[in-house]
Amino acid sequence: MVTKMKIDPADEYPFREVKGEGVYQVPVGPVHAGIIEPGHFRFSVIGETIFNLEVRMFYKHRGIEKLAEGKSPKDCTRIAEAVSGDESVANATAFCMAVEQISRINIPHRAWYLRTILLELERICSHLGDQAGMLVDVAFPLGANQYAVLREECFRENDRLTGSRFLRGMVSIGGMSRDISQPQLNELMAFVQQMRNRYRVGLKIVLSTASVIDRFATTGVIRPALLRPLNITGPSARASGGKVDVRLNHPYGIYDQFVPKPQRLRDGDVLSRFTIKASEVMDSLDLIERLIAAIPEGDVSTDAPVRDGYTLALVESARGQNLCWVWIKAGVIERYKVRTASFGNWLAIEHAVQGNIVPDFPVINKSMNLSYAGTDL
């Protein structure tokens, strides 16, 4: 006999209690300044030093996986794009890859070039936002403004190419929903070349500013021993000695031909995460340039029937390893299970902040830039 547990909304959530002389709690959230999504952070502090942090999520739960049930795979592509706004291409690509694997659909070669260009553009936009936010949090507007301007220009380039600042509506089952013309790609090439030079100038300013290095170095260290148990992935892991990058370890699409440069540091602090993201921005710019130079002519989509079955697909988003499991039954989605990199990486923050002070939390948090929506689903 199964007994249903009744939950009274008035019941208080039982946060971990840390007791001792001089211990007090600092609650932050779930409502934050600006447009940040809801999440609650409960700090236990001794003096100024953080002794314990408990992160409480799921204020943003939207029933994504339940919403997908019964939908056609085509309609579910749009749901995949909405899992986390700035991972639209990554999550849509993972979903489409899964359906294509189930249905044995081979997409045109040109479509994979275009998908890869959009994936790398999305990575650049994400990292630029992270870096601008990190510099805001250490009161260095000179550097922050440069990255913010570059990010806005990238969003405008996205809109020019696809009609969406977040590159939505382009990735579809069987390839792409439409082509991107060669003149548009040539303009993107010119933009990439110009942006590379401007990015290098901004990076040189930041990394030669002692006050920034002082705030970044040794702050928010993620220990290598945590990588495997918490399944920490992405730049956060690679800054702590991790080797996991789906593009390298399990290459999909044309990443076996256009191999990203392995990025790896060992200190695991905010400075390492900033530096890793800087290296990845430069590498993504190089990849886009190479892809445009080599892109073949041809179709960008194929019409093929969707079959029943189930499979798992992995992609490397800007934050790390995103996976989805898709089960198609009678031509509709029976189950769509998503796990973004943020799900595992959020737990890393609880460890990274220990021994730091509360004013360091914003820059530690921003150095990982995790998605609330991509966790809550």
Short mmCIF file of C-alpha atoms in Angstrom, two decimals:
data_model
loop_
_atom_site.label_atom_id
_atom_site.label_comp_id
_atom_site.label_asym_id
_atom_site.label_seq_id
_atom_site.Cartn_x
_atom_site.Cartn_y
_atom_site.Cartn_z
CA MET A 1 0.00 0.00 0.00
CA VAL A 2 1.40 3.39 -1.01
CA THR A 3 0.70 6.29 1.32
CA LYS A 4 0.77 9.76 -0.18
CA MET A 5 2.69 12.30 1.85
CA LYS A 6 0.83 15.54 2.40
CA ILE A 7 2.96 18.68 2.20
CA ASP A 8 1.77 21.84 3.85
CA PRO A 9 2.96 24.90 1.89
CA ALA A 10 3.31 26.69 5.21
CA ASP A 11 5.96 24.23 6.41
CA GLU A 12 9.41 25.77 6.54
CA TYR A 13 12.16 24.25 4.40
CA PRO A 14 14.69 22.57 6.75
CA PHE A 15 18.03 24.19 5.94
CA ARG A 16 21.16 22.61 7.35
CA GLU A 17 21.92 24.03 10.78
CA VAL A 18 25.47 25.02 11.56
CA LYS A 19 25.86 25.84 15.22
CA GLY A 20 28.72 27.25 17.24
CA GLU A 21 29.95 30.40 18.86
CA GLY A 22 29.82 33.36 16.49
CA VAL A 23 28.00 31.49 13.68
CA TYR A 24 25.24 33.43 11.96
CA GLN A 25 23.25 33.01 8.76
CA VAL A 26 23.09 35.27 5.71
CA PRO A 27 20.13 34.55 3.39
CA VAL A 28 20.38 35.67 -0.24
CA GLY A 29 17.43 35.34 -2.63
CA PRO A 30 15.36 33.78 -4.03
CA VAL A 31 14.52 37.21 -5.50
CA HIS A 32 17.62 38.89 -6.91
CA ALA A 33 18.42 42.25 -8.45
CA GLY A 34 18.00 42.79 -12.17
CA ILE A 35 16.74 39.91 -14.34
CA ILE A 36 18.46 37.05 -12.51
CA GLU A 37 16.22 34.00 -12.11
CA PRO A 38 15.15 32.84 -8.63
CA GLY A 39 17.41 30.77 -6.40
CA HIS A 40 18.10 30.84 -2.66
CA PHE A 41 21.52 30.79 -1.01
CA ARG A 42 21.84 30.27 2.74
CA PHE A 43 25.30 31.14 4.08
CA SER A 44 26.59 30.15 7.50
CA VAL A 45 29.29 32.64 8.40
CA ILE A 46 31.87 33.02 11.16
CA GLY A 47 33.08 36.60 11.20
CA GLU A 48 33.44 37.32 7.48
CA THR A 49 34.38 33.79 6.45
CA ILE A 50 31.87 31.44 4.82
CA PHE A 51 31.70 28.22 6.79
CA ASN A 52 28.82 26.59 4.92
CA LEU A 53 26.55 27.29 1.95
CA GLU A 54 23.32 25.56 1.01
CA VAL A 55 21.83 26.24 -2.41
CA ARG A 56 18.09 25.79 -2.82
CA MET A 57 16.75 25.65 -6.37
CA PHE A 58 13.57 24.71 -8.28
CA TYR A 59 11.71 28.00 -7.97
CA LYS A 60 11.82 28.05 -11.79
CA HIS A 61 10.27 24.60 -12.36
CA ARG A 62 8.20 24.71 -15.56
CA GLY A 63 7.42 21.04 -16.18
CA ILE A 64 9.54 20.94 -19.34
CA GLU A 65 9.82 17.15 -19.51
CA LYS A 66 6.10 16.62 -18.89
CA LEU A 67 5.26 19.29 -21.47
CA ALA A 68 7.19 17.33 -24.10
CA GLU A 69 5.16 14.14 -23.64
CA GLY A 70 2.78 13.50 -26.52
CA LYS A 71 4.31 16.21 -28.71
CA SER A 72 5.61 15.53 -32.19
CA PRO A 73 9.41 15.52 -32.40
CA LYS A 74 9.22 18.65 -34.55
CA ASP A 75 7.23 20.54 -31.91
CA CYS A 76 9.52 19.27 -29.16
CA THR A 77 12.51 20.93 -30.85
CA ARG A 78 11.10 24.30 -29.79
CA ILE A 79 10.68 22.98 -26.23
CA ALA A 80 14.34 21.90 -26.22
CA GLU A 81 15.35 25.43 -27.21
CA ALA A 82 13.48 26.80 -24.19
CA VAL A 83 15.25 24.64 -21.58
CA SER A 84 17.79 27.41 -20.99
CA GLY A 85 17.75 30.59 -23.06
CA ASP A 86 21.47 31.01 -23.72
CA GLU A 87 21.91 27.29 -24.48
CA SER A 88 19.24 27.22 -27.19
CA VAL A 89 21.48 25.85 -29.94
CA ALA A 90 23.18 23.29 -27.68
CA ASN A 91 19.94 21.82 -26.34
CA ALA A 92 18.19 21.88 -29.72
CA THR A 93 21.20 20.18 -31.31
CA ALA A 94 21.26 17.48 -28.62
CA PHE A 95 17.54 16.78 -29.11
CA CYS A 96 17.79 16.71 -32.91
CA MET A 97 20.86 14.47 -32.73
CA ALA A 98 18.90 12.02 -30.59
CA VAL A 99 15.95 11.92 -33.01
CA GLU A 100 18.32 11.59 -35.96
CA GLN A 101 20.14 8.68 -34.28
CA ILE A 102 16.84 6.92 -33.57
CA SER A 103 15.58 7.47 -37.12
CA ARG A 104 18.96 6.86 -38.82
CA ILE A 105 18.83 10.25 -40.51
CA ASN A 106 22.05 11.47 -42.09
CA ILE A 107 21.93 15.24 -42.31
CA PRO A 108 23.63 17.15 -45.16
CA HIS A 109 27.26 18.08 -44.66
CA ARG A 110 26.59 21.81 -45.02
CA ALA A 111 24.02 21.61 -42.22
CA TRP A 112 26.66 20.34 -39.80
CA TYR A 113 28.95 23.23 -40.70
CA LEU A 114 26.16 25.71 -39.98
CA ARG A 115 25.19 23.98 -36.72
CA THR A 116 28.81 24.08 -35.58
CA ILE A 117 29.17 27.77 -36.42
CA LEU A 118 26.06 28.54 -34.35
CA LEU A 119 27.25 26.36 -31.47
CA GLU A 120 30.53 28.27 -31.32
CA LEU A 121 28.79 31.65 -31.61
CA GLU A 122 26.63 30.66 -28.66
CA ARG A 123 29.73 29.70 -26.68
CA ILE A 124 31.34 33.09 -27.39
CA CYS A 125 28.25 35.04 -26.28
CA SER A 126 28.02 33.04 -23.06
CA HIS A 127 31.69 33.48 -22.15
CA LEU A 128 31.65 37.20 -22.92
CA GLY A 129 28.69 37.64 -20.58
CA ASP A 130 30.50 35.68 -17.86
CA GLN A 131 33.66 37.74 -18.18
CA ALA A 132 31.80 41.06 -18.17
CA GLY A 133 29.89 39.97 -15.06
CA MET A 134 33.05 38.86 -13.27
CA LEU A 135 34.66 42.24 -13.87
CA VAL A 136 31.54 44.09 -12.69
CA ASP A 137 31.68 42.07 -9.47
CA VAL A 138 35.24 43.23 -8.75
CA ALA A 139 34.44 46.87 -9.65
CA PHE A 140 36.46 47.05 -12.88
CA PRO A 141 34.06 48.75 -15.32
CA LEU A 142 36.78 49.55 -17.86
CA GLY A 143 37.15 45.86 -18.69
CA ALA A 144 33.52 44.94 -18.09
CA ASN A 145 32.24 47.52 -20.56
CA GLN A 146 34.50 46.22 -23.33
CA TYR A 147 33.22 42.67 -22.93
CA ALA A 148 29.61 43.83 -22.63
CA VAL A 149 29.89 45.82 -25.86
CA LEU A 150 31.43 42.86 -27.69
CA ARG A 151 28.67 40.58 -26.41
CA GLU A 152 25.97 42.98 -27.60
CA GLU A 153 27.61 43.14 -31.02
CA CYS A 154 27.66 39.32 -31.12
CA PHE A 155 23.95 39.25 -30.32
CA ARG A 156 23.30 41.67 -33.17
CA GLU A 157 25.37 39.47 -35.47
CA ASN A 158 23.29 36.48 -34.35
CA ASP A 159 20.14 38.40 -35.20
CA ARG A 160 21.48 39.38 -38.62
CA LEU A 161 22.32 35.75 -39.43
CA THR A 162 19.27 33.99 -38.03
CA GLY A 163 16.62 36.53 -37.03
CA SER A 164 17.15 35.65 -33.36
CA ARG A 165 19.63 37.11 -30.89
CA PHE A 166 19.73 33.68 -29.20
CA LEU A 167 19.94 31.77 -32.51
CA ARG A 168 16.55 30.14 -32.09
CA GLY A 169 14.52 28.52 -34.84
CA MET A 170 17.52 27.39 -36.92
CA VAL A 171 18.40 23.86 -35.78
CA SER A 172 15.79 21.34 -36.88
CA ILE A 173 15.44 17.59 -37.24
CA GLY A 174 17.24 16.61 -40.43
CA GLY A 175 19.52 19.64 -40.52
CA MET A 176 18.65 23.34 -40.51
CA SER A 177 15.34 25.13 -40.95
CA ARG A 178 16.97 27.40 -43.54
CA ASP A 179 20.33 28.17 -45.10
CA ILE A 180 22.71 31.04 -44.33
CA SER A 181 23.94 32.60 -47.55
CA GLN A 182 27.59 32.90 -48.48
CA PRO A 183 27.52 36.73 -48.41
CA GLN A 184 26.17 36.55 -44.85
CA LEU A 185 28.94 34.13 -43.90
CA ASN A 186 31.52 36.42 -45.48
CA GLU A 187 30.23 39.28 -43.31
CA LEU A 188 30.50 36.99 -40.28
CA MET A 189 34.11 36.23 -41.24
CA ALA A 190 34.92 39.95 -41.30
CA PHE A 191 33.19 40.40 -37.94
CA VAL A 192 35.17 37.54 -36.39
CA GLN A 193 38.49 38.94 -37.61
CA GLN A 194 37.71 42.40 -36.26
CA MET A 195 36.41 41.04 -32.96
CA ARG A 196 39.53 38.95 -32.38
CA ASN A 197 41.73 42.04 -32.35
CA ARG A 198 39.43 43.99 -30.04
CA TYR A 199 39.10 41.03 -27.69
CA ARG A 200 42.88 40.71 -27.37
CA VAL A 201 43.16 44.38 -26.43
CA GLY A 202 40.54 44.01 -23.68
CA LEU A 203 42.13 40.81 -22.39
CA LYS A 204 45.55 42.46 -22.14
CA ILE A 205 44.07 45.30 -20.07
CA VAL A 206 42.34 42.92 -17.67
CA LEU A 207 45.26 40.55 -17.14
CA SER A 208 47.67 43.44 -16.52
CA THR A 209 45.50 45.06 -13.83
CA ALA A 210 46.80 44.11 -10.37
CA SER A 211 43.51 44.78 -8.55
CA VAL A 212 41.66 42.33 -10.80
CA ILE A 213 44.27 39.60 -10.43
CA ASP A 214 44.25 40.12 -6.66
CA ARG A 215 40.49 39.50 -6.49
CA PHE A 216 40.51 36.57 -8.95
CA ALA A 217 43.57 34.60 -7.83
CA THR A 218 43.03 31.93 -5.12
CA THR A 219 39.32 32.86 -4.90
CA GLY A 220 36.62 30.19 -5.16
CA VAL A 221 38.84 27.16 -5.70
CA ILE A 222 37.17 23.98 -6.98
CA ARG A 223 39.30 21.04 -5.87
CA PRO A 224 40.09 18.41 -8.54
CA ALA A 225 38.87 15.69 -6.19
CA LEU A 226 35.31 17.02 -6.61
CA LEU A 227 35.18 16.75 -10.40
CA ARG A 228 34.20 13.12 -10.73
CA PRO A 229 31.87 12.70 -7.70
CA LEU A 230 29.85 15.82 -8.60
CA ASN A 231 30.21 15.33 -12.39
CA ILE A 232 31.53 18.88 -12.79
CA THR A 233 32.09 19.62 -16.47
CA GLY A 234 32.88 22.49 -18.82
CA PRO A 235 35.27 25.39 -18.16
CA SER A 236 34.74 24.96 -14.40
CA ALA A 237 36.20 21.46 -14.61
CA ARG A 238 38.92 22.26 -17.12
CA ALA A 239 40.15 25.11 -14.90
CA SER A 240 40.67 22.50 -12.14
CA GLY A 241 42.61 20.00 -14.23
CA GLY A 242 39.65 18.21 -15.81
CA LYS A 243 40.00 16.77 -19.30
CA VAL A 244 36.33 16.32 -20.24
CA ASP A 245 35.11 18.10 -23.37
CA VAL A 246 32.45 16.25 -25.36
CA ARG A 247 33.78 17.82 -28.57
CA LEU A 248 37.10 16.04 -27.95
CA ASN A 249 36.12 12.93 -25.98
CA HIS A 250 32.97 12.03 -27.95
CA PRO A 251 33.13 14.17 -31.11
CA TYR A 252 29.80 14.71 -32.84
CA GLY A 253 29.01 16.26 -36.19
CA ILE A 254 32.27 17.54 -37.72
CA TYR A 255 34.20 18.12 -34.49
CA ASP A 256 36.39 15.17 -35.45
CA GLN A 257 37.54 17.24 -38.47
CA PHE A 258 37.59 20.66 -36.78
CA VAL A 259 39.08 19.72 -33.44
CA PRO A 260 39.04 22.40 -30.71
CA LYS A 261 42.28 23.04 -28.87
CA PRO A 262 42.36 21.28 -25.48
CA GLN A 263 42.13 23.89 -22.71
CA ARG A 264 43.30 22.97 -19.23
CA LEU A 265 44.57 24.69 -16.10
CA ARG A 266 45.03 23.33 -12.58
CA ASP A 267 44.56 26.06 -9.96
CA GLY A 268 40.74 25.88 -10.08
CA ASP A 269 40.20 29.48 -8.94
CA VAL A 270 38.26 32.38 -10.47
CA LEU A 271 41.34 33.51 -12.38
CA SER A 272 41.72 30.06 -13.94
CA ARG A 273 38.06 30.01 -15.00
CA PHE A 274 38.39 33.50 -16.50
CA THR A 275 41.53 32.45 -18.37
CA ILE A 276 40.02 29.20 -19.65
CA LYS A 277 37.01 31.09 -21.00
CA ALA A 278 39.29 33.62 -22.67
CA SER A 279 41.16 30.80 -24.39
CA GLU A 280 37.90 29.20 -25.49
CA VAL A 281 36.63 32.48 -26.96
CA MET A 282 39.80 32.79 -29.05
CA ASP A 283 39.56 29.14 -30.10
CA SER A 284 35.89 29.51 -31.07
CA LEU A 285 36.72 32.54 -33.21
CA ASP A 286 39.42 30.50 -34.97
CA LEU A 287 37.01 27.56 -35.45
CA ILE A 288 34.33 29.78 -37.00
CA GLU A 289 36.87 31.24 -39.40
CA ARG A 290 38.03 27.77 -40.46
CA LEU A 291 34.45 26.53 -40.85
CA ILE A 292 33.41 29.44 -43.07
CA ALA A 293 36.50 28.97 -45.25
CA ALA A 294 35.76 25.26 -45.75
CA ILE A 295 31.94 25.13 -45.82
CA PRO A 296 30.63 23.09 -48.77
CA GLU A 297 27.72 23.94 -51.04
CA GLY A 298 24.56 21.84 -50.94
CA ASP A 299 21.30 21.26 -49.14
CA VAL A 300 20.88 22.07 -45.46
CA SER A 301 18.05 19.67 -44.63
CA THR A 302 16.70 16.29 -45.55
CA ASP A 303 13.18 14.92 -45.43
CA ALA A 304 13.16 11.55 -43.74
CA PRO A 305 10.54 9.79 -41.60
CA VAL A 306 10.92 9.76 -37.83
CA ARG A 307 11.03 6.26 -36.37
CA ASP A 308 10.23 4.88 -32.94
CA GLY A 309 13.01 4.10 -30.50
CA TYR A 310 15.16 5.64 -27.81
CA THR A 311 18.70 6.92 -27.47
CA LEU A 312 21.00 9.27 -25.56
CA ALA A 313 22.78 12.30 -27.07
CA LEU A 314 25.59 14.45 -25.65
CA VAL A 315 26.81 17.91 -26.61
CA GLU A 316 29.27 20.40 -25.14
CA SER A 317 27.46 23.62 -24.26
CA ALA A 318 29.25 26.74 -23.05
CA ARG A 319 28.79 25.51 -19.46
CA GLY A 320 29.78 21.90 -20.06
CA GLN A 321 28.20 18.55 -20.77
CA ASN A 322 24.51 18.65 -21.78
CA LEU A 323 22.68 15.41 -22.38
CA CYS A 324 19.20 14.38 -23.38
CA TRP A 325 17.47 11.02 -23.54
CA VAL A 326 14.63 10.73 -26.04
CA TRP A 327 12.04 7.97 -26.38
CA ILE A 328 9.74 8.12 -29.40
CA LYS A 329 6.69 5.86 -29.36
CA ALA A 330 3.95 5.77 -31.99
CA GLY A 331 5.52 8.79 -33.65
CA VAL A 332 5.34 11.12 -30.62
CA ILE A 333 7.55 11.86 -27.65
CA GLU A 334 7.01 9.31 -24.90
CA ARG A 335 9.83 10.66 -22.73
CA TYR A 336 12.29 13.52 -22.99
CA LYS A 337 14.85 13.63 -20.21
CA VAL A 338 17.27 16.56 -20.02
CA ARG A 339 20.32 17.21 -17.87
CA THR A 340 22.35 20.34 -18.45
CA ALA A 341 25.85 20.98 -17.13
CA SER A 342 24.41 23.34 -14.51
CA PHE A 343 22.73 20.46 -12.65
CA GLY A 344 26.05 19.05 -11.44
CA ASN A 345 28.01 22.28 -11.41
CA TRP A 346 25.67 24.05 -8.96
CA LEU A 347 26.88 21.72 -6.21
CA ALA A 348 30.45 22.81 -6.87
CA ILE A 349 29.62 26.32 -5.64
CA GLU A 350 28.79 25.01 -2.17
CA HIS A 351 32.38 23.78 -1.93
CA ALA A 352 34.09 26.59 -3.84
CA VAL A 353 32.89 29.36 -1.50
CA GLN A 354 34.08 27.74 1.73
CA GLY A 355 36.86 29.74 3.33
CA ASN A 356 36.06 32.81 1.22
CA ILE A 357 34.12 35.86 2.38
CA VAL A 358 30.53 36.71 1.44
CA PRO A 359 31.52 39.65 -0.85
CA ASP A 360 33.49 37.14 -2.96
CA PHE A 361 30.39 35.04 -3.63
CA PRO A 362 29.12 37.10 -6.61
CA VAL A 363 32.36 36.75 -8.58
CA ILE A 364 32.64 33.03 -7.71
CA ASN A 365 29.06 32.52 -8.83
CA LYS A 366 29.53 34.52 -12.04
CA SER A 367 32.76 32.70 -12.88
CA MET A 368 30.65 29.56 -13.29
CA ASN A 369 27.52 31.35 -14.60
CA LEU A 370 25.15 28.48 -14.00
CA SER A 371 21.60 28.32 -15.30
CA TYR A 372 18.70 28.28 -12.85
CA ALA A 373 16.18 27.39 -15.56
CA GLY A 374 18.52 24.75 -16.98
CA THR A 375 18.52 23.04 -13.59
CA ASP A 376 14.93 23.49 -12.48
CA LEU A 377 13.23 22.35 -15.72
#
